PDB file of C-alpha atoms in Angstrom:
ATOM      1  CA  UNK A   1      -3.851  23.452  34.467  1.00 49.00           C
ATOM      2  CA  UNK A   2      -3.016  26.625  36.381  1.00 64.00           C
ATOM      3  CA  UNK A   3      -1.674  29.580  34.448  1.00 74.00           C
ATOM      4  CA  UNK A   4       0.884  32.082  35.641  1.00 88.00           C
ATOM      5  CA  UNK A   5       3.817  31.429  37.936  1.00 91.00           C
ATOM      6  CA  UNK A   6       3.317  27.930  39.402  1.00 94.00           C
ATOM      7  CA  UNK A   7       5.868  26.882  42.016  1.00 95.00           C
ATOM      8  CA  UNK A   8       6.590  23.305  43.095  1.00 94.00           C
ATOM      9  CA  UNK A   9       9.782  22.650  45.051  1.00 95.00           C
ATOM     10  CA  UNK A  10      11.838  19.472  44.888  1.00 86.00           C
ATOM     11  CA  UNK A  11      11.317  16.878  47.583  1.00 78.00           C
ATOM     12  CA  UNK A  12      14.574  17.526  49.499  1.00 92.00           C
ATOM     13  CA  UNK A  13      14.161  14.001  50.848  1.00 93.00           C
ATOM     14  CA  UNK A  14      17.619  13.579  52.382  1.00 95.00           C
ATOM     15  CA  UNK A  15      17.515  16.722  54.519  1.00 96.00           C
ATOM     16  CA  UNK A  16      13.864  16.136  55.366  1.00 95.00           C
ATOM     17  CA  UNK A  17      14.806  12.721  56.743  1.00 95.00           C
ATOM     18  CA  UNK A  18      17.731  14.229  58.679  1.00 95.00           C
ATOM     19  CA  UNK A  19      15.389  16.843  60.142  1.00 96.00           C
ATOM     20  CA  UNK A  20      12.868  14.294  61.396  1.00 95.00           C
ATOM     21  CA  UNK A  21      15.641  12.158  62.871  1.00 93.00           C
ATOM     22  CA  UNK A  22      16.634  15.167  64.982  1.00 92.00           C
ATOM     23  CA  UNK A  23      13.082  16.174  65.912  1.00 92.00           C
ATOM     24  CA  UNK A  24      11.919  12.653  66.779  1.00 88.00           C
ATOM     25  CA  UNK A  25      15.155  11.382  68.317  1.00 77.00           C
ATOM     26  CA  UNK A  26      14.341   8.825  71.049  1.00 65.00           C
ATOM     27  CA  UNK A  27      16.662  10.584  73.512  1.00 70.00           C
ATOM     28  CA  UNK A  28      15.053  13.949  72.683  1.00 65.00           C
ATOM     29  CA  UNK A  29      18.080  15.990  71.626  1.00 71.00           C
ATOM     30  CA  UNK A  30      17.897  19.389  73.308  1.00 77.00           C
ATOM     31  CA  UNK A  31      19.923  22.524  73.886  1.00 84.00           C
ATOM     32  CA  UNK A  32      23.247  23.010  72.151  1.00 88.00           C
ATOM     33  CA  UNK A  33      23.185  19.542  70.542  1.00 90.00           C
ATOM     34  CA  UNK A  34      19.823  20.278  68.924  1.00 91.00           C
ATOM     35  CA  UNK A  35      20.961  23.687  67.681  1.00 94.00           C
ATOM     36  CA  UNK A  36      24.103  22.161  66.185  1.00 95.00           C
ATOM     37  CA  UNK A  37      22.140  19.347  64.513  1.00 95.00           C
ATOM     38  CA  UNK A  38      19.641  21.792  62.998  1.00 97.00           C
ATOM     39  CA  UNK A  39      22.408  24.115  61.807  1.00 97.00           C
ATOM     40  CA  UNK A  40      24.152  21.143  60.207  1.00 97.00           C
ATOM     41  CA  UNK A  41      20.984  20.457  58.181  1.00 98.00           C
ATOM     42  CA  UNK A  42      20.838  24.115  57.127  1.00 98.00           C
ATOM     43  CA  UNK A  43      24.486  23.865  56.073  1.00 98.00           C
ATOM     44  CA  UNK A  44      23.675  20.847  53.917  1.00 98.00           C
ATOM     45  CA  UNK A  45      20.656  22.506  52.262  1.00 98.00           C
ATOM     46  CA  UNK A  46      20.027  26.154  53.184  1.00 98.00           C
ATOM     47  CA  UNK A  47      16.806  26.130  51.146  1.00 98.00           C
ATOM     48  CA  UNK A  48      15.094  23.551  53.367  1.00 98.00           C
ATOM     49  CA  UNK A  49      13.218  25.698  55.861  1.00 98.00           C
ATOM     50  CA  UNK A  50      11.852  23.487  58.641  1.00 98.00           C
ATOM     51  CA  UNK A  51      15.173  23.662  60.585  1.00 98.00           C
ATOM     52  CA  UNK A  52      14.976  27.471  60.560  1.00 99.00           C
ATOM     53  CA  UNK A  53      11.492  27.280  62.083  1.00 98.00           C
ATOM     54  CA  UNK A  54      12.629  24.758  64.709  1.00 97.00           C
ATOM     55  CA  UNK A  55      15.550  27.024  65.639  1.00 97.00           C
ATOM     56  CA  UNK A  56      13.196  30.023  65.810  1.00 98.00           C
ATOM     57  CA  UNK A  57      10.945  28.139  68.231  1.00 96.00           C
ATOM     58  CA  UNK A  58      13.958  26.962  70.255  1.00 94.00           C
ATOM     59  CA  UNK A  59      15.352  30.480  70.609  1.00 95.00           C
ATOM     60  CA  UNK A  60      11.935  31.819  71.624  1.00 95.00           C
ATOM     61  CA  UNK A  61      11.612  29.078  74.246  1.00 93.00           C
ATOM     62  CA  UNK A  62      14.855  30.218  75.913  1.00 94.00           C
ATOM     63  CA  UNK A  63      14.029  33.927  75.627  1.00 95.00           C
ATOM     64  CA  UNK A  64      16.588  34.741  72.927  1.00 97.00           C
ATOM     65  CA  UNK A  65      14.264  36.858  70.792  1.00 96.00           C
ATOM     66  CA  UNK A  66      17.088  38.438  68.788  1.00 97.00           C
ATOM     67  CA  UNK A  67      18.438  35.071  67.588  1.00 97.00           C
ATOM     68  CA  UNK A  68      14.863  33.916  66.961  1.00 97.00           C
ATOM     69  CA  UNK A  69      14.100  36.900  64.734  1.00 98.00           C
ATOM     70  CA  UNK A  70      17.463  36.628  62.952  1.00 98.00           C
ATOM     71  CA  UNK A  71      17.090  32.951  62.021  1.00 98.00           C
ATOM     72  CA  UNK A  72      13.507  33.383  60.849  1.00 98.00           C
ATOM     73  CA  UNK A  73      14.440  36.437  58.782  1.00 98.00           C
ATOM     74  CA  UNK A  74      17.319  34.487  57.203  1.00 99.00           C
ATOM     75  CA  UNK A  75      15.010  31.612  56.274  1.00 99.00           C
ATOM     76  CA  UNK A  76      12.272  33.905  54.999  1.00 99.00           C
ATOM     77  CA  UNK A  77      14.685  35.845  52.789  1.00 98.00           C
ATOM     78  CA  UNK A  78      15.920  32.601  51.231  1.00 98.00           C
ATOM     79  CA  UNK A  79      12.367  31.278  50.827  1.00 98.00           C
ATOM     80  CA  UNK A  80      11.232  34.383  48.976  1.00 98.00           C
ATOM     81  CA  UNK A  81      14.292  34.255  46.714  1.00 97.00           C
ATOM     82  CA  UNK A  82      13.536  30.603  45.968  1.00 97.00           C
ATOM     83  CA  UNK A  83       9.859  31.011  45.063  1.00 98.00           C
ATOM     84  CA  UNK A  84       9.943  34.417  43.383  1.00 96.00           C
ATOM     85  CA  UNK A  85      10.170  34.736  39.640  1.00 94.00           C
ATOM     86  CA  UNK A  86      11.399  38.160  38.550  1.00 90.00           C
ATOM     87  CA  UNK A  87      10.383  39.461  41.983  1.00 89.00           C
ATOM     88  CA  UNK A  88       6.854  38.076  41.717  1.00 95.00           C
ATOM     89  CA  UNK A  89       5.294  35.736  44.276  1.00 97.00           C
ATOM     90  CA  UNK A  90       3.873  32.501  42.799  1.00 97.00           C
ATOM     91  CA  UNK A  91       0.327  32.582  41.477  1.00 96.00           C
ATOM     92  CA  UNK A  92      -0.049  28.973  42.588  1.00 96.00           C
ATOM     93  CA  UNK A  93       1.998  27.122  45.203  1.00 97.00           C
ATOM     94  CA  UNK A  94      -0.059  24.109  46.280  1.00 96.00           C
ATOM     95  CA  UNK A  95       0.249  22.539  49.726  1.00 96.00           C
ATOM     96  CA  UNK A  96      -0.513  19.175  48.108  1.00 95.00           C
ATOM     97  CA  UNK A  97       2.986  19.255  46.602  1.00 94.00           C
ATOM     98  CA  UNK A  98       4.857  17.942  49.652  1.00 93.00           C
ATOM     99  CA  UNK A  99       7.987  19.857  48.673  1.00 94.00           C
ATOM    100  CA  UNK A 100       6.136  23.155  49.092  1.00 97.00           C
ATOM    101  CA  UNK A 101       5.098  22.637  52.692  1.00 97.00           C
ATOM    102  CA  UNK A 102       8.336  23.736  54.347  1.00 98.00           C
ATOM    103  CA  UNK A 103       8.218  26.939  52.281  1.00 98.00           C
ATOM    104  CA  UNK A 104       4.582  27.685  53.110  1.00 98.00           C
ATOM    105  CA  UNK A 105       5.316  27.078  56.806  1.00 98.00           C
ATOM    106  CA  UNK A 106       8.301  29.462  56.651  1.00 99.00           C
ATOM    107  CA  UNK A 107       6.340  32.279  55.019  1.00 99.00           C
ATOM    108  CA  UNK A 108       3.425  31.754  57.423  1.00 98.00           C
ATOM    109  CA  UNK A 109       5.713  31.819  60.472  1.00 98.00           C
ATOM    110  CA  UNK A 110       7.431  34.966  59.254  1.00 99.00           C
ATOM    111  CA  UNK A 111       4.062  36.658  58.707  1.00 98.00           C
ATOM    112  CA  UNK A 112       3.047  35.803  62.283  1.00 98.00           C
ATOM    113  CA  UNK A 113       6.341  37.301  63.529  1.00 98.00           C
ATOM    114  CA  UNK A 114       5.549  40.509  61.630  1.00 98.00           C
ATOM    115  CA  UNK A 115       2.097  40.487  63.221  1.00 98.00           C
ATOM    116  CA  UNK A 116       3.602  40.002  66.696  1.00 96.00           C
ATOM    117  CA  UNK A 117       5.926  43.004  66.325  1.00 96.00           C
ATOM    118  CA  UNK A 118       3.088  45.240  65.133  1.00 97.00           C
ATOM    119  CA  UNK A 119       3.740  45.167  61.386  1.00 98.00           C
ATOM    120  CA  UNK A 120       0.194  44.003  60.727  1.00 97.00           C
ATOM    121  CA  UNK A 121      -0.147  45.411  57.219  1.00 96.00           C
ATOM    122  CA  UNK A 122       2.932  43.534  56.008  1.00 98.00           C
ATOM    123  CA  UNK A 123       1.796  40.381  57.808  1.00 97.00           C
ATOM    124  CA  UNK A 124      -1.621  40.555  56.206  1.00 95.00           C
ATOM    125  CA  UNK A 125      -0.139  41.136  52.749  1.00 95.00           C
ATOM    126  CA  UNK A 126       2.022  38.006  53.051  1.00 97.00           C
ATOM    127  CA  UNK A 127      -0.900  35.959  54.357  1.00 96.00           C
ATOM    128  CA  UNK A 128      -3.052  37.114  51.446  1.00 94.00           C
ATOM    129  CA  UNK A 129      -0.342  36.001  49.010  1.00 96.00           C
ATOM    130  CA  UNK A 130      -0.252  32.576  50.666  1.00 96.00           C
ATOM    131  CA  UNK A 131      -4.032  32.302  50.513  1.00 93.00           C
ATOM    132  CA  UNK A 132      -4.108  33.269  46.848  1.00 94.00           C
ATOM    133  CA  UNK A 133      -1.330  30.785  45.989  1.00 96.00           C
ATOM    134  CA  UNK A 134      -3.000  27.954  47.952  1.00 95.00           C
ATOM    135  CA  UNK A 135      -6.762  28.680  47.874  1.00 92.00           C
ATOM    136  CA  UNK A 136      -7.546  25.527  49.856  1.00 93.00           C
ATOM    137  CA  UNK A 137      -5.625  27.230  52.686  1.00 93.00           C
ATOM    138  CA  UNK A 138      -4.134  24.240  54.432  1.00 93.00           C
ATOM    139  CA  UNK A 139      -1.968  26.506  56.628  1.00 95.00           C
ATOM    140  CA  UNK A 140      -4.897  28.598  57.916  1.00 93.00           C
ATOM    141  CA  UNK A 141      -3.965  31.996  56.484  1.00 93.00           C
ATOM    142  CA  UNK A 142      -7.640  33.028  56.350  1.00 91.00           C
ATOM    143  CA  UNK A 143      -7.944  32.692  60.134  1.00 92.00           C
ATOM    144  CA  UNK A 144      -4.855  34.848  60.704  1.00 94.00           C
ATOM    145  CA  UNK A 145      -6.088  37.508  58.254  1.00 93.00           C
ATOM    146  CA  UNK A 146      -9.462  37.626  60.005  1.00 91.00           C
ATOM    147  CA  UNK A 147      -7.801  37.765  63.432  1.00 93.00           C
ATOM    148  CA  UNK A 148      -5.634  40.711  62.356  1.00 94.00           C
ATOM    149  CA  UNK A 149      -8.768  42.479  61.082  1.00 92.00           C
ATOM    150  CA  UNK A 150     -10.481  41.762  64.408  1.00 92.00           C
ATOM    151  CA  UNK A 151      -7.657  43.420  66.334  1.00 95.00           C
ATOM    152  CA  UNK A 152      -5.836  40.457  67.861  1.00 96.00           C
ATOM    153  CA  UNK A 153      -2.258  41.402  68.735  1.00 97.00           C
ATOM    154  CA  UNK A 154      -0.655  38.071  67.784  1.00 97.00           C
ATOM    155  CA  UNK A 155      -1.327  34.542  66.591  1.00 96.00           C
ATOM    156  CA  UNK A 156      -0.776  33.382  70.169  1.00 94.00           C
ATOM    157  CA  UNK A 157      -3.463  35.745  71.517  1.00 96.00           C
ATOM    158  CA  UNK A 158      -5.865  34.574  68.821  1.00 96.00           C
ATOM    159  CA  UNK A 159      -5.212  30.859  69.344  1.00 94.00           C
ATOM    160  CA  UNK A 160      -5.665  31.212  73.120  1.00 94.00           C
ATOM    161  CA  UNK A 161      -9.340  31.968  72.434  1.00 92.00           C
ATOM    162  CA  UNK A 162      -9.714  28.418  71.110  1.00 92.00           C
ATOM    163  CA  UNK A 163      -7.331  26.513  73.384  1.00 92.00           C
ATOM    164  CA  UNK A 164      -7.930  24.228  76.335  1.00 84.00           C
ATOM    165  CA  UNK A 165      -5.368  22.365  78.443  1.00 78.00           C
ATOM    166  CA  UNK A 166      -6.407  18.865  77.436  1.00 81.00           C
ATOM    167  CA  UNK A 167      -6.816  19.188  73.682  1.00 82.00           C
ATOM    168  CA  UNK A 168      -4.852  22.279  72.658  1.00 89.00           C
ATOM    169  CA  UNK A 169      -6.262  24.442  69.862  1.00 90.00           C
ATOM    170  CA  UNK A 170      -9.801  23.442  68.854  1.00 90.00           C
ATOM    171  CA  UNK A 171      -9.940  23.766  65.041  1.00 90.00           C
ATOM    172  CA  UNK A 172     -13.731  23.332  64.937  1.00 91.00           C
ATOM    173  CA  UNK A 173     -14.240  26.258  67.320  1.00 92.00           C
ATOM    174  CA  UNK A 174     -11.860  28.359  65.221  1.00 91.00           C
ATOM    175  CA  UNK A 175     -13.716  27.438  62.023  1.00 90.00           C
ATOM    176  CA  UNK A 176     -17.027  28.354  63.695  1.00 91.00           C
ATOM    177  CA  UNK A 177     -15.618  31.725  64.756  1.00 91.00           C
ATOM    178  CA  UNK A 178     -14.431  32.349  61.218  1.00 90.00           C
ATOM    179  CA  UNK A 179     -17.787  31.439  59.672  1.00 88.00           C
ATOM    180  CA  UNK A 180     -19.709  33.671  62.097  1.00 87.00           C
ATOM    181  CA  UNK A 181     -17.346  36.520  61.376  1.00 81.00           C
ATOM    182  CA  UNK A 182     -17.742  36.063  57.639  1.00 71.00           C
ATOM    183  CA  UNK A 183     -21.531  35.996  57.857  1.00 65.00           C
ATOM    184  CA  UNK A 184     -21.581  39.086  60.080  1.00 62.00           C
ATOM    185  CA  UNK A 185     -19.361  41.059  57.715  1.00 51.00           C
ATOM    186  CA  UNK A 186     -21.308  39.875  54.671  1.00 48.00           C
ATOM    187  CA  UNK A 187     -24.568  41.003  56.310  1.00 51.00           C
ATOM    188  CA  UNK A 188     -22.999  44.363  57.144  1.00 42.00           C
ATOM    189  CA  UNK A 189     -21.898  44.900  53.518  1.00 35.00           C
ATOM    190  CA  UNK A 190     -25.391  43.959  52.264  1.00 42.00           C
ATOM    191  CA  UNK A 191     -27.021  46.385  54.713  1.00 47.00           C
ATOM    192  CA  UNK A 192     -24.756  49.231  53.560  1.00 38.00           C
ATOM    193  CA  UNK A 193     -25.578  48.453  49.918  1.00 37.00           C
ATOM    194  CA  UNK A 194     -29.311  48.459  50.673  1.00 46.00           C
ATOM    195  CA  UNK A 195     -29.054  51.838  52.434  1.00 44.00           C
ATOM    196  CA  UNK A 196     -27.455  53.301  49.293  1.00 36.00           C
ATOM    197  CA  UNK A 197     -30.463  52.280  47.136  1.00 36.00           C
TER     198      UNK A 197
END
């Protein structure tokens, strides 16, 4: 059993079901109706974070960057208050616990927003916390950390390196890039150590 601050959120089944009814609606709810439906879910449970992310993406898609940043910041602030214990981030917050996924997605999305606006140090710090709390890294924090180190300006710029029109992002190509990077940096560290001897 893990020691330290272990966080597992409740299932939030009712609002999760409401969320997917909106997102997978057969008539594809869009625009004002979608915003209202997502805000209604937030009103019912402000600590369920997938609607915040959906609103963030909606606002970005219509060019309303201020509303996008505001809603993501609101969700992130609530997420951190929910998971923190005496101001400390969880030592373990597993993705396998389904109730944690909306929280991990929120923190990841906020870190990529920080990265996009040039606050790379803060973004990397958050990503490292996520990686430490979920070492199996189901969200892909390790790729984002490496991409920041490699000088990519945003998650979008990084993912475009591994994207094609037919299939979208190629996870195998991304994994290969990550492995090559890791080997190259490991070799570099070994060479520096040998030169010191």
